[in-house]
Coordinates of C-alpha atoms in Angstrom, one line a residue:
X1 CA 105.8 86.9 102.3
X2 CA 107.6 89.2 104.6
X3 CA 108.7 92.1 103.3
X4 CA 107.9 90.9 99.7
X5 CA 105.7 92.7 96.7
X6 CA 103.5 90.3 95.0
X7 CA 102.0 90.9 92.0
X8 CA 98.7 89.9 92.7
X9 CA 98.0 89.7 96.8
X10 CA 97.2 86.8 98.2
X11 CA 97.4 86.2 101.8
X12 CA 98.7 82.6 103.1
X13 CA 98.6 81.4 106.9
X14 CA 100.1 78.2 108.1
X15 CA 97.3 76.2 108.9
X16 CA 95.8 75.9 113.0
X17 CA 96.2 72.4 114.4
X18 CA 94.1 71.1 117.4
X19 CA 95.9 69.5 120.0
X20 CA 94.2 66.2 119.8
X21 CA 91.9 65.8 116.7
X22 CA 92.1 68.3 113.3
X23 CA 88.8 70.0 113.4
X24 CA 87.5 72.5 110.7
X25 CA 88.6 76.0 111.9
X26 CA 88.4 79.3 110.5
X27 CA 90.0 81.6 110.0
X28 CA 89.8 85.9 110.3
X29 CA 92.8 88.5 108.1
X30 CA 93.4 91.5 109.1
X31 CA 95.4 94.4 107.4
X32 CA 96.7 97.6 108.9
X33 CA 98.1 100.6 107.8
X34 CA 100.5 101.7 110.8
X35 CA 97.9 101.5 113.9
X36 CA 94.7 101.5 111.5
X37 CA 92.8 98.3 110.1
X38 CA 92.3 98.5 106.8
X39 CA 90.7 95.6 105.8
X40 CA 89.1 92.7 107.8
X41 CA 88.2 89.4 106.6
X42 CA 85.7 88.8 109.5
X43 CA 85.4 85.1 109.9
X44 CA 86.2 83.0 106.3
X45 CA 86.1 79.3 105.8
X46 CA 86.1 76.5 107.7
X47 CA 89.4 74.3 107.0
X48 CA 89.8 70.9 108.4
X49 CA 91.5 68.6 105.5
X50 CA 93.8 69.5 102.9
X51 CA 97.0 71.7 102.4
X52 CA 99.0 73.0 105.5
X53 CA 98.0 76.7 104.2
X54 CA 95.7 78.7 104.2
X55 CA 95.3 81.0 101.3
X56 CA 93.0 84.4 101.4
X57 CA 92.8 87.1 98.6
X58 CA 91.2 90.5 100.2
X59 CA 88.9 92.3 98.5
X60 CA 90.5 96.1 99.2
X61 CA 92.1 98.4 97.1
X62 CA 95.4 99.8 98.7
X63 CA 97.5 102.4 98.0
X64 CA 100.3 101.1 95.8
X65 CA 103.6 100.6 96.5
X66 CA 102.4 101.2 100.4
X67 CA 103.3 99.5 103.2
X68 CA 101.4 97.6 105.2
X69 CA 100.9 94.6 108.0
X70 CA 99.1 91.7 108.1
X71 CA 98.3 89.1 110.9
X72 CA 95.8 86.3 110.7
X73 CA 94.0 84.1 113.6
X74 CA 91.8 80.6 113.8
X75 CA 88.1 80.8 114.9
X76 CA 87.0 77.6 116.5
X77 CA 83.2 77.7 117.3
X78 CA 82.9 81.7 118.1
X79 CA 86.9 81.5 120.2
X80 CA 89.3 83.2 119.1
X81 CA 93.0 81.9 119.0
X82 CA 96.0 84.5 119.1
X83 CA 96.7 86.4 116.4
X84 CA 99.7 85.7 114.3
X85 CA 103.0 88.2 114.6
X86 CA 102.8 90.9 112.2
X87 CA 104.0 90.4 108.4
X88 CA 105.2 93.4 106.6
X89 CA 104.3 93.6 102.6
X90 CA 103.9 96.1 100.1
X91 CA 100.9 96.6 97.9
X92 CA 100.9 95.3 94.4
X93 CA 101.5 98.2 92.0
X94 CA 99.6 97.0 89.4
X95 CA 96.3 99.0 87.8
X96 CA 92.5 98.8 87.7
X97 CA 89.3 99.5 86.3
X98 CA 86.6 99.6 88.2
X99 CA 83.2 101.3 87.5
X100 CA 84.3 105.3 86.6
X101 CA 87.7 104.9 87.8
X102 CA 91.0 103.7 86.4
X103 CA 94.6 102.9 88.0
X104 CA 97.0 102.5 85.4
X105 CA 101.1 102.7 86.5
X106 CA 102.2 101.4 83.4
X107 CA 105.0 99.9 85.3
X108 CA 106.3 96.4 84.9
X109 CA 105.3 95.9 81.5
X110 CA 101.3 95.9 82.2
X111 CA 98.5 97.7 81.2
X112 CA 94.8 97.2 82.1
X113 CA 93.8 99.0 78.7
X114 CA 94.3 97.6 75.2
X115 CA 98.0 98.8 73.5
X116 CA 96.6 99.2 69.5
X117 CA 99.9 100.3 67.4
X118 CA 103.2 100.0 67.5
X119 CA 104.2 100.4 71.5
X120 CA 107.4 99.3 73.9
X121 CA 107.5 99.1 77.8
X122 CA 111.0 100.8 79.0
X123 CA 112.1 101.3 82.2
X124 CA 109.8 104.5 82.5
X125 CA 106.5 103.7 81.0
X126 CA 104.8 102.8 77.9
X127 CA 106.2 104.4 74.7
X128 CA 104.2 105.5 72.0
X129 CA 105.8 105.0 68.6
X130 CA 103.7 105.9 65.9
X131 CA 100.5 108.0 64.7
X132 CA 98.6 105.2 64.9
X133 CA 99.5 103.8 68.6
X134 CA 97.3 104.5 71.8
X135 CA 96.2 102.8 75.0
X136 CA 91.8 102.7 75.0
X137 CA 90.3 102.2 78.2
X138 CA 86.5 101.8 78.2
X139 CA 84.5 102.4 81.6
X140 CA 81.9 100.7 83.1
X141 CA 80.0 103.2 84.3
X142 CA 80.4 106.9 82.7
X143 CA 82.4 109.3 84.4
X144 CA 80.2 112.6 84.5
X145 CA 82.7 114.8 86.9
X146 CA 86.2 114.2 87.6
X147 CA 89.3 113.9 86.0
X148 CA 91.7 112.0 83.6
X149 CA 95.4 112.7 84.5
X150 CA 99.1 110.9 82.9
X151 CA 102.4 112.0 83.0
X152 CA 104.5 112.0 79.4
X153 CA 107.9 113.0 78.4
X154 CA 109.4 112.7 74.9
X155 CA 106.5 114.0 72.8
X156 CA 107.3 117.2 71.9
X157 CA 107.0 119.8 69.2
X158 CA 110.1 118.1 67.4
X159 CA 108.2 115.3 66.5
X160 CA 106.1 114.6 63.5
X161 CA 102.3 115.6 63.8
X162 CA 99.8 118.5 63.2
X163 CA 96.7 118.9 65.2
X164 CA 98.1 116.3 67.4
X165 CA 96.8 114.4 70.4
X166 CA 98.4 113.5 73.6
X167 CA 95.5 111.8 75.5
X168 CA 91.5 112.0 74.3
X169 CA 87.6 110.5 75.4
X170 CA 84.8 110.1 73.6
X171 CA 81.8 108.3 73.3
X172 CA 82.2 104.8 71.6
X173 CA 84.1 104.3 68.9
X174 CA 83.2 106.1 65.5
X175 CA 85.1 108.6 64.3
X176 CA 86.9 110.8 67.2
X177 CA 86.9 113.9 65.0
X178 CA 83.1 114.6 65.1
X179 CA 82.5 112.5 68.1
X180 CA 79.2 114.0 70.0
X181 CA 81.5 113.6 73.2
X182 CA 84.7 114.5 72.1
X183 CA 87.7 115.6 73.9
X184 CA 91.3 116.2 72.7
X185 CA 94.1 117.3 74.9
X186 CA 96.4 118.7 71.8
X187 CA 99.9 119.3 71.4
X188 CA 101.1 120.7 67.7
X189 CA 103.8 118.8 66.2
X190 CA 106.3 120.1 64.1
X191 CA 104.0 119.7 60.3
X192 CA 101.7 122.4 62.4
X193 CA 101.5 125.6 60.2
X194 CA 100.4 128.2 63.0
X195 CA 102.8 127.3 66.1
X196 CA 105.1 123.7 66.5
X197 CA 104.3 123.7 70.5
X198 CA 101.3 125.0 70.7
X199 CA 98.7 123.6 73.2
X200 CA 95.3 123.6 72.7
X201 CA 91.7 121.0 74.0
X202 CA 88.5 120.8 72.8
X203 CA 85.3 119.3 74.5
X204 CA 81.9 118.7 73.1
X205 CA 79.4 117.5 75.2
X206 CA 76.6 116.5 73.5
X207 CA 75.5 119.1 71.2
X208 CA 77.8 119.2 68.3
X209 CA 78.8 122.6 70.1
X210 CA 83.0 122.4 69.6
X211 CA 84.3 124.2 73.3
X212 CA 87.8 125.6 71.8
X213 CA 90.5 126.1 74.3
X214 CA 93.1 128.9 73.4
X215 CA 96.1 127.9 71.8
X216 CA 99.5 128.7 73.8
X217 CA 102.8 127.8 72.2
X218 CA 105.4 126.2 74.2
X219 CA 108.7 125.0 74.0
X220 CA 108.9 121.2 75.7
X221 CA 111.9 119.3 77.0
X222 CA 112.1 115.7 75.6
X223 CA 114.0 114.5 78.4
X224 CA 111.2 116.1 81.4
X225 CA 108.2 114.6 82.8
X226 CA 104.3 116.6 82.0
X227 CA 101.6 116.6 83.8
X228 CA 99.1 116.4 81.7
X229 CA 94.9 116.7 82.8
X230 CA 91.4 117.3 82.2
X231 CA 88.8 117.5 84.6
X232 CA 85.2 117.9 84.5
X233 CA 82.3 118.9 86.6
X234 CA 78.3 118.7 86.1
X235 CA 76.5 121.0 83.9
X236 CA 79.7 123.5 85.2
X237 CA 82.7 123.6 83.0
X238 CA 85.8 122.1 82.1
X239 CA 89.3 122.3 82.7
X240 CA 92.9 121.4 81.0
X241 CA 96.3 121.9 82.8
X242 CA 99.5 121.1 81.8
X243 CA 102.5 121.2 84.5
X244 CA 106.3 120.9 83.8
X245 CA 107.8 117.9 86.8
X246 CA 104.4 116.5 88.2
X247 CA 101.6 117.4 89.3
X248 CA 102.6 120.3 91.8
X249 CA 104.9 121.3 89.1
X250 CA 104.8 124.7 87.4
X251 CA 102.0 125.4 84.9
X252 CA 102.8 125.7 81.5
X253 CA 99.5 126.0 80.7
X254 CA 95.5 125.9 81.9
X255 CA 92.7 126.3 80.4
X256 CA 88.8 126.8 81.6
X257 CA 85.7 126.7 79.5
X258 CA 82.1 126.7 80.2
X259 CA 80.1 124.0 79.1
X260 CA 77.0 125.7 78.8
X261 CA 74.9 124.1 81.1
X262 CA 75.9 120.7 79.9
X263 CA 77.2 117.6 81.4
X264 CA 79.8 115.2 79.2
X265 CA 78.4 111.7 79.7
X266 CA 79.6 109.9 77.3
X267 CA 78.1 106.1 77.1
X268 CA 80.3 104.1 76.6
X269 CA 83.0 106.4 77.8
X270 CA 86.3 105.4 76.2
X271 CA 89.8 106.8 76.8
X272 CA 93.0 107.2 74.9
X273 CA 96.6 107.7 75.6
X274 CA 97.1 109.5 72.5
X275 CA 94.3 108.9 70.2
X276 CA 92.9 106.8 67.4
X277 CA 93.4 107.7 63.7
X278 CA 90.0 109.7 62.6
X279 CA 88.6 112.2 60.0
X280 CA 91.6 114.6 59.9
X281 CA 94.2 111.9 59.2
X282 CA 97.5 110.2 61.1
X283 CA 99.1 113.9 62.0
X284 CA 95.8 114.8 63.8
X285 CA 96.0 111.4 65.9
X286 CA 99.0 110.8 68.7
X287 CA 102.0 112.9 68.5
X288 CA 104.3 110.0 68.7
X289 CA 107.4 109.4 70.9
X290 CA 105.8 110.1 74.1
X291 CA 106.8 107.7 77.2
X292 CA 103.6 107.6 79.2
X293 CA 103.0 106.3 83.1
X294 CA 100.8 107.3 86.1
X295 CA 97.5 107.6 84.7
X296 CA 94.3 108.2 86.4
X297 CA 90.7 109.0 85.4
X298 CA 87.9 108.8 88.0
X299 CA 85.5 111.0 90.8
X300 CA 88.1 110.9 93.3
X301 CA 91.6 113.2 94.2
X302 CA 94.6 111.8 92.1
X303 CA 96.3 108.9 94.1
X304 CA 100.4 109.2 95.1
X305 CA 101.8 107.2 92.7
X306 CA 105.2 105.0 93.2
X307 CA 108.4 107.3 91.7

């Protein structure tokens, strides 16, 4: 596969023959980031019978859309033979959820959450089309600091909405509204009485306190990218930017409010693109039209994502 980008990656040697009987060799994969291994098989099977290749899927999470090398060897009772010449690949782009992390390009007409609504895969992303369409994601494991990050274009204060949502979390799923774990990252649609435009979040983390950001009003560009994220620390506070590009883009808009001493655990945590319809109605759930892609939520630094 030199050169190629699988979907799924699956490594596949030509087989090691003996020079006078076929005895069961193994076999060691290794993968390398310029100079730098990144993943090592260590010694795997034992092949003697069977197909001419040799197929190994590594258990290693690379940086999509990266390059890389791979070269593979036989192992014959502790010997080595010579490794392979170097194939060049790229990593699969496709997404992942994995304990308190997600990877989700929404590129190539995949998701690894569940699309509920009307919804379209273009070119750029994942379009939203109605009130009632959003993306949940549910996590293993809860994620009590971090962040959950997407990029959007297209929703904007032209479309139909009020107190509308562009991405959300909460715990479970009963009503989002007066969710114990709530959050909303908000963007007022055009129905919206005090401000079409107007950004706003609110987090409650636990204690049926509602944590308010401040409402700025904005003016959006239906054919430019947002950067759009929350993040969270323990018992600390939390945070909502918005940036105009990408995520070194200018900001439009950020936010930072204490949570008292409080830690949002929600279990089990769930995440929306958009948000489900609850208490206040379809104008208070996704503010539809927006083209989403990129999206990240986990403990780590935001991963460089394929343009």
């Amino acid at each position: 596969m030199n050169g190629a980008q699988p979907d799924v990656l699956v490594l596949v040697a030509t087989k090691a023959r003996m020079k006078f009987a076929d005895a069961a060799l193994s076999y060691q994969f290794q993968i390398r980031d310029g100079g730098n291994v990144v993943y090592d098989s260590k010694v795997v099977g034992g092949f003697a019978n069977g197909p001419d290749n040799v197929q190994h899927t590594p258990s290693v999470v690379l940086t999509p859309d990266g390059t890389f090398t791979w070269r593979a060897r036989a192992i014959f009772q502790g010997a080595a033979g010579p490794w392979s010449s170097d194939a060049t690949f790229k990593a699969p782009v496709g997404g992942f959820i994995r304990d308190n992390e997600l990877f989700d390009p929404l590129t190539g007409g995949k998701t690894v959450g569940t699309i509920v609504g009307p919804a379209q895969f273009t070119g750029e992303g994942l379009l939203l089309g109605a009130h009632e369409s959003h993306v949940t994601y549910q996590l293993p494991t809860t994620l009590t600091a971090g962040e959950f990050s997407l990029m959007v274009k297209g929703a904007d204060e032209g479309a139909e909405g009020d107190k509308s949502k562009v991405f959300s979390m909460q715990q479970g799923f009963d009503d989002i509204t007066t969710n114990s774990y709530r959050f909303t990252g908000e963007l007022r649609g055009r129905n919206y009485g005090g401000g079409p435009g107007s950004i706003s979040c609110r987090m409650i983390a636990g204690d049926r306190v509602s944590r308010d950001c401040d409402r700025s009003q904005r003016s959006f560009d239906s054919s430019r990218w947002y950067f759009w994220r929350v993040s969270w620390n323990i018992g600390g506070s939390f945070t909502m930017e918005v940036r105009a590009d990408g995520d070194s883009g200018p900001v439009i808009y950020s936010q930072t409010k204490s949570l008292g001493g409080r830690t949002y655990q929600p279990n089990p945590h769930i995440l929306y693109l958009g948000a489900p319809i609850g208490r206040g109605g379809s104008l208070d759930a996704t503010l539809p039209g927006g083209v989403y892609k990129n999206v990240y939520a986990g403990p780590n630094a935001r991963p460089a994502f394929p343009q």
